[in-house]
Short mmCIF file of C-alpha atoms in Angstrom, two decimals:
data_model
loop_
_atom_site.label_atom_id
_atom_site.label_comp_id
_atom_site.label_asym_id
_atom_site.label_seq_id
_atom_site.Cartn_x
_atom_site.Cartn_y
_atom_site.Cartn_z
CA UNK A 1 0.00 0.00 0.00
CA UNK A 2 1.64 3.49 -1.11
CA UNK A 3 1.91 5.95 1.80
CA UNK A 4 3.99 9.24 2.02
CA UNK A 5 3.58 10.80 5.49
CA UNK A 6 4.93 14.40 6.31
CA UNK A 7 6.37 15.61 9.49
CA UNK A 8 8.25 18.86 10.73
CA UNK A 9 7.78 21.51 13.12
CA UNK A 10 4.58 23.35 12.83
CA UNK A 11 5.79 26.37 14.31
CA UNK A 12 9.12 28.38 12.82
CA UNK A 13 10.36 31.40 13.28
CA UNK A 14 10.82 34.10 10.43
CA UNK A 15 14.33 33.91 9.50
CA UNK A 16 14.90 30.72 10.42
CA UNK A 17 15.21 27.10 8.31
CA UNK A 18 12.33 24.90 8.05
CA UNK A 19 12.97 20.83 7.67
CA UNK A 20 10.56 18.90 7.16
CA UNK A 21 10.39 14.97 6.12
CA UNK A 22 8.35 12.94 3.83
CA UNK A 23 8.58 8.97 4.55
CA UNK A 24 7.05 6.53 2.14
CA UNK A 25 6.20 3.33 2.02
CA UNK A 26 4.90 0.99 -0.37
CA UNK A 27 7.10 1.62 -3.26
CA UNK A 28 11.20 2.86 -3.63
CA UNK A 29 12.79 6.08 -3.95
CA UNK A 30 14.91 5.08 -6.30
CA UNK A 31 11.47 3.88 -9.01
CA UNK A 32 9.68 7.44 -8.79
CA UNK A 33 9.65 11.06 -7.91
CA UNK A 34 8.85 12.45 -5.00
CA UNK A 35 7.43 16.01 -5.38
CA UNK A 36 6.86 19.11 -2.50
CA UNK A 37 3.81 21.50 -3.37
CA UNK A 38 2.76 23.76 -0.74
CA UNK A 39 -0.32 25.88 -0.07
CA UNK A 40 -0.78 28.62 1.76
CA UNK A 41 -3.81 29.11 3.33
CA UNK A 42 -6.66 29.27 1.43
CA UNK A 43 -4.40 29.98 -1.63
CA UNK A 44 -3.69 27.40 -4.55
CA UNK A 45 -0.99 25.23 -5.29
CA UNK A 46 2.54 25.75 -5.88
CA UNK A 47 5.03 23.54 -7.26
CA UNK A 48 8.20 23.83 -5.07
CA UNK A 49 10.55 21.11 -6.71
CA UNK A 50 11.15 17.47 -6.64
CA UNK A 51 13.76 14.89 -6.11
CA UNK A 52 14.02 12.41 -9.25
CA UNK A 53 14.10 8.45 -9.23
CA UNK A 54 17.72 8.70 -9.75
CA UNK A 55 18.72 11.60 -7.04
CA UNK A 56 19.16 14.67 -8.98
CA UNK A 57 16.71 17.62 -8.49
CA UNK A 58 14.90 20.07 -9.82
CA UNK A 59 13.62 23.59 -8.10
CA UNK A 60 10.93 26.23 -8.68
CA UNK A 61 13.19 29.39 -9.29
CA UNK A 62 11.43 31.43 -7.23
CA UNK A 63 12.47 29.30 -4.50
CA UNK A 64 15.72 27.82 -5.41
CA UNK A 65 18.08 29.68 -3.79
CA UNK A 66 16.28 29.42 -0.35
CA UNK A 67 15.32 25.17 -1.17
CA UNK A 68 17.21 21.99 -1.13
CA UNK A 69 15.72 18.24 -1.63
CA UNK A 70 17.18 15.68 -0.46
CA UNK A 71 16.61 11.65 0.22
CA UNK A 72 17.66 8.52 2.62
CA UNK A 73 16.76 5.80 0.18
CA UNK A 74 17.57 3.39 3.25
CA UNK A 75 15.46 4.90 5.39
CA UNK A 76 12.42 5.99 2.77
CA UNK A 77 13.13 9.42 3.64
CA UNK A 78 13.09 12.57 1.54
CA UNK A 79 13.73 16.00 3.01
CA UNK A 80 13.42 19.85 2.72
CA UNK A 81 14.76 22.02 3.75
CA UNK A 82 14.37 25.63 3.44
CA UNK A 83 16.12 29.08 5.07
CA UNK A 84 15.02 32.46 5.68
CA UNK A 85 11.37 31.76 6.32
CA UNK A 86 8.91 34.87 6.11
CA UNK A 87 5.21 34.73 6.98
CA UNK A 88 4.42 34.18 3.22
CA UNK A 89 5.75 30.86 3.80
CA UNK A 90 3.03 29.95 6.13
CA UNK A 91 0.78 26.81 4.12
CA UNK A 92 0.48 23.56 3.99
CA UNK A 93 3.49 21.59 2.82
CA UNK A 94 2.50 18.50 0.62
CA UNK A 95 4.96 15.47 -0.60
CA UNK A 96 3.82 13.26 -3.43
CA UNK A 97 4.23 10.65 -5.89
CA UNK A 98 5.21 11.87 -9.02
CA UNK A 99 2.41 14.53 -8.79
CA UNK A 100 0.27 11.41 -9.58
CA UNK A 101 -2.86 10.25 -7.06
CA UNK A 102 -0.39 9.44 -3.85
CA UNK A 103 0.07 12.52 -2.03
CA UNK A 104 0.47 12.78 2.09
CA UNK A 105 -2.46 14.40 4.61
CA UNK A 106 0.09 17.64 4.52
CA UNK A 107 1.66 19.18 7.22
CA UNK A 108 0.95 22.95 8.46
CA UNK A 109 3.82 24.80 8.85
CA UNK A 110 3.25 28.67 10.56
CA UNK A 111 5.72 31.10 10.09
CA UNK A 112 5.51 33.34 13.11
CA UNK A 113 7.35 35.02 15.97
CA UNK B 1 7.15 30.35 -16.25
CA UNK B 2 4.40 28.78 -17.99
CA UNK B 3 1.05 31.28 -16.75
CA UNK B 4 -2.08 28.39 -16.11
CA UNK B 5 -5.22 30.67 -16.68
CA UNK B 6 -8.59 28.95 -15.01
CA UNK B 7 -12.01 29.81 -15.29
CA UNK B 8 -14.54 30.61 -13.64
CA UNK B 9 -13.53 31.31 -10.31
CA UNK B 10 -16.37 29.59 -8.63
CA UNK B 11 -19.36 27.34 -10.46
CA UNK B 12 -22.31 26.84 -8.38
CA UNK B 13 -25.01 23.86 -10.21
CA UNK B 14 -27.75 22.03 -9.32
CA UNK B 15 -27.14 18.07 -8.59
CA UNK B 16 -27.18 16.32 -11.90
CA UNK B 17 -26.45 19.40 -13.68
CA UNK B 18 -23.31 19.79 -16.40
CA UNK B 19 -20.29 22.10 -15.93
CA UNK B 20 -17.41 22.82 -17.81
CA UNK B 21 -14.03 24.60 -16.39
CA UNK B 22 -11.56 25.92 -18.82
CA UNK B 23 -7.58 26.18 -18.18
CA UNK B 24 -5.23 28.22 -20.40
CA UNK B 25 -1.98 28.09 -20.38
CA UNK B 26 0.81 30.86 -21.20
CA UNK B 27 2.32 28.37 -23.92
CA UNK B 28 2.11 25.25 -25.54
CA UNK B 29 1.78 22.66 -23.46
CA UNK B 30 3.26 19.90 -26.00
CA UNK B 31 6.38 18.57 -24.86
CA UNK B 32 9.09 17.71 -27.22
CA UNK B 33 8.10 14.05 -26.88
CA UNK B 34 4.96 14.94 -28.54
CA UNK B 35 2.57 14.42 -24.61
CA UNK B 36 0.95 16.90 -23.69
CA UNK B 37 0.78 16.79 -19.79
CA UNK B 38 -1.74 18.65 -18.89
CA UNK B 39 -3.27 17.23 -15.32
CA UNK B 40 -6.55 17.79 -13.64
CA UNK B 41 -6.61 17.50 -9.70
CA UNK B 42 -9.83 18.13 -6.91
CA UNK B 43 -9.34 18.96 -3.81
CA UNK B 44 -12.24 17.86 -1.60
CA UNK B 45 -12.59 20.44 1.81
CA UNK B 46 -10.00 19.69 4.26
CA UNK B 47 -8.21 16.77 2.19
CA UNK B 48 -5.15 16.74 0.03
CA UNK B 49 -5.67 17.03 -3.88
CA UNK B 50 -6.78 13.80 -5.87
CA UNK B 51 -5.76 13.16 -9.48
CA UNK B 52 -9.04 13.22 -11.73
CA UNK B 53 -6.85 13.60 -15.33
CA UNK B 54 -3.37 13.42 -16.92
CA UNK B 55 -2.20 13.73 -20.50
CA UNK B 56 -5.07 16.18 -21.13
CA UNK B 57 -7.57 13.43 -21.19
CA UNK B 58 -6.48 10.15 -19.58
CA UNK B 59 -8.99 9.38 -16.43
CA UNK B 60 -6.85 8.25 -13.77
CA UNK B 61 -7.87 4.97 -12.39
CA UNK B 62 -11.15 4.39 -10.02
CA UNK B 63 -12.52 8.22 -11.70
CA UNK B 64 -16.15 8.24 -12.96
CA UNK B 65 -16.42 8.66 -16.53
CA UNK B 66 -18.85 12.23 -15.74
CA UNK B 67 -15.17 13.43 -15.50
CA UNK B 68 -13.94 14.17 -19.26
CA UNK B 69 -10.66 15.88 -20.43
CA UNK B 70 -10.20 17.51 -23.46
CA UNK B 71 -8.24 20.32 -25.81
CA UNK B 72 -4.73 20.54 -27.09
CA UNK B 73 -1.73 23.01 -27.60
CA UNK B 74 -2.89 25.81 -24.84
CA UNK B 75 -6.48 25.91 -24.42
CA UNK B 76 -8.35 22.63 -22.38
CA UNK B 77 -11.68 21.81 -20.69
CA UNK B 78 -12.42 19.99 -17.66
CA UNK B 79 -16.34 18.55 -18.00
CA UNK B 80 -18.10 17.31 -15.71
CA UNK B 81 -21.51 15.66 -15.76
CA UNK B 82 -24.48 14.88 -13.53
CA UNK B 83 -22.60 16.57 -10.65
CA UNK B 84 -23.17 14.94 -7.38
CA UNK B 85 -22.74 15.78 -4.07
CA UNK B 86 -18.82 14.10 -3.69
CA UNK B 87 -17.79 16.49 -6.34
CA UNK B 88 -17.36 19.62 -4.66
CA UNK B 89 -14.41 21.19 -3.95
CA UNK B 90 -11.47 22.99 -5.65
CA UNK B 91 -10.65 21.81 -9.42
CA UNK B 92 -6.95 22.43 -9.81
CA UNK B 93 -5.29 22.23 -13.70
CA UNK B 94 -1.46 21.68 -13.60
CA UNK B 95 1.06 21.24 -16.30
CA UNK B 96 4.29 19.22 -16.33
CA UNK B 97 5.86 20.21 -19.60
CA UNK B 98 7.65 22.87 -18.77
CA UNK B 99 9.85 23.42 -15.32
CA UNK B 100 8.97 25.19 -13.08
CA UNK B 101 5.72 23.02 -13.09
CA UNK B 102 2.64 25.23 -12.26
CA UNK B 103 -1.17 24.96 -11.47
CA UNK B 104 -3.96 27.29 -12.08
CA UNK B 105 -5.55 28.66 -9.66
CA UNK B 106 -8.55 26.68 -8.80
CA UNK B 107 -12.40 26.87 -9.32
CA UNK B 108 -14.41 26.40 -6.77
CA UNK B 109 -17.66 24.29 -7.38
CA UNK B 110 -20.30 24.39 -5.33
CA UNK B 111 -23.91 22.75 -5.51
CA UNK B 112 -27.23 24.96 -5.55
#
């Protein structure tokens, strides 16, 4: 049974780096992509970047400089991580399956002082 | 970055009624592999978002055939037919042709 699962802090402060992790089960890291959209609150969708089957990865400009992906293939694990948090970055962060029909519950992540 | 146009905003229709919700997109949405991957997601209240399309036109498995895909290039059309209650929510389009990949943003449908 496929099932990605994220978890991280729900609270950060602005200027600091959010991590969050996305652990899967049901299928290997190294098959598909794992993808992070995020949405702020009562906002749409927006495509932050993704990790491919083979490890390399790809980032949404806007956020690229602030965003890394990462993975633990051992573990099921892929991370983000992102710096300099403002309030804007205040949403619910999804992982996914290849932006297919496997996505996790989300995680709310508050920016705030 | 590829601009995903949706409209309407909101739909509001009467059970069993028809809607259609159209997606534009800023460019071509044909990749150089000749797919076009255009997506269409819902996103029931409170839950994550749920595949309904891909490739434009493709129902993904387990998804009623009232849901119909169509169009080509940079103009497409989500139907959907004798609405029913489980279908309201936010209709998302998305595109993964180009990088960064981007989704429109959203129509609301709600039921008279």
């Amino acid at each position: 049974q496929v099932q990605l699962k994220e978890s991280g802090p729900g609270l950060v402060q602005p200027s600091q780096t959010l991590s969050l992790t996305c652990t899967v089960s049901g299928f290997s890291l190294t098959s598909y992509n794992v993808h992070w959209v995020r949405q702020p609150p009562g906002k749409g969708l927006e495509w932050m970047g993704v990790i491919w089957s083979g490890g390399n990865t790809d980032y949404n400009s806007a956020l690229k400089p602030r965003l890394s992906i990462s993975r633990d293939t051992s573990k099921s694990q892929v991370f983000l991580t992102m710096n300099s948090l403002q309030t804007e970055d205040t949403g619910i962060y999804y992982c996914n399956r290849n932006l297919g029909n496997y996505w996790g519950q989300g995680v709310m992540v508050t920016v705030s002082s | 970055d590829v601009v995903m146009t949706q409209t309407p905003v909101s739909l509001s229709v009467s059970l069993g009624g028809q809607v259609s919700i159209s997606c534009r997109s800023s460019q071509s949405l044909v990749h150089n592999n000749g797919n076009t991957y255009l997506s269409w997601y819902l996103q029931k209240p409170g839950q994550s978002p749920q595949l309904l399309i891909y490739k434009v036109s493709n129902r993904f498995s387990g998804i009623s055939d009232r849901f119909s895909g169509s169009g080509s290039g940079t103009d497409f059309t989500l139907k959907i037919s004798r609405v029913e209650p489980d279908d309201l929510g936010v209709y998302y389009c998305g595109q993964g042709t180009q990088y960064p990949l981007t989704f429109g943003s959203g129509t609301k449908l709600e039921i008279k």
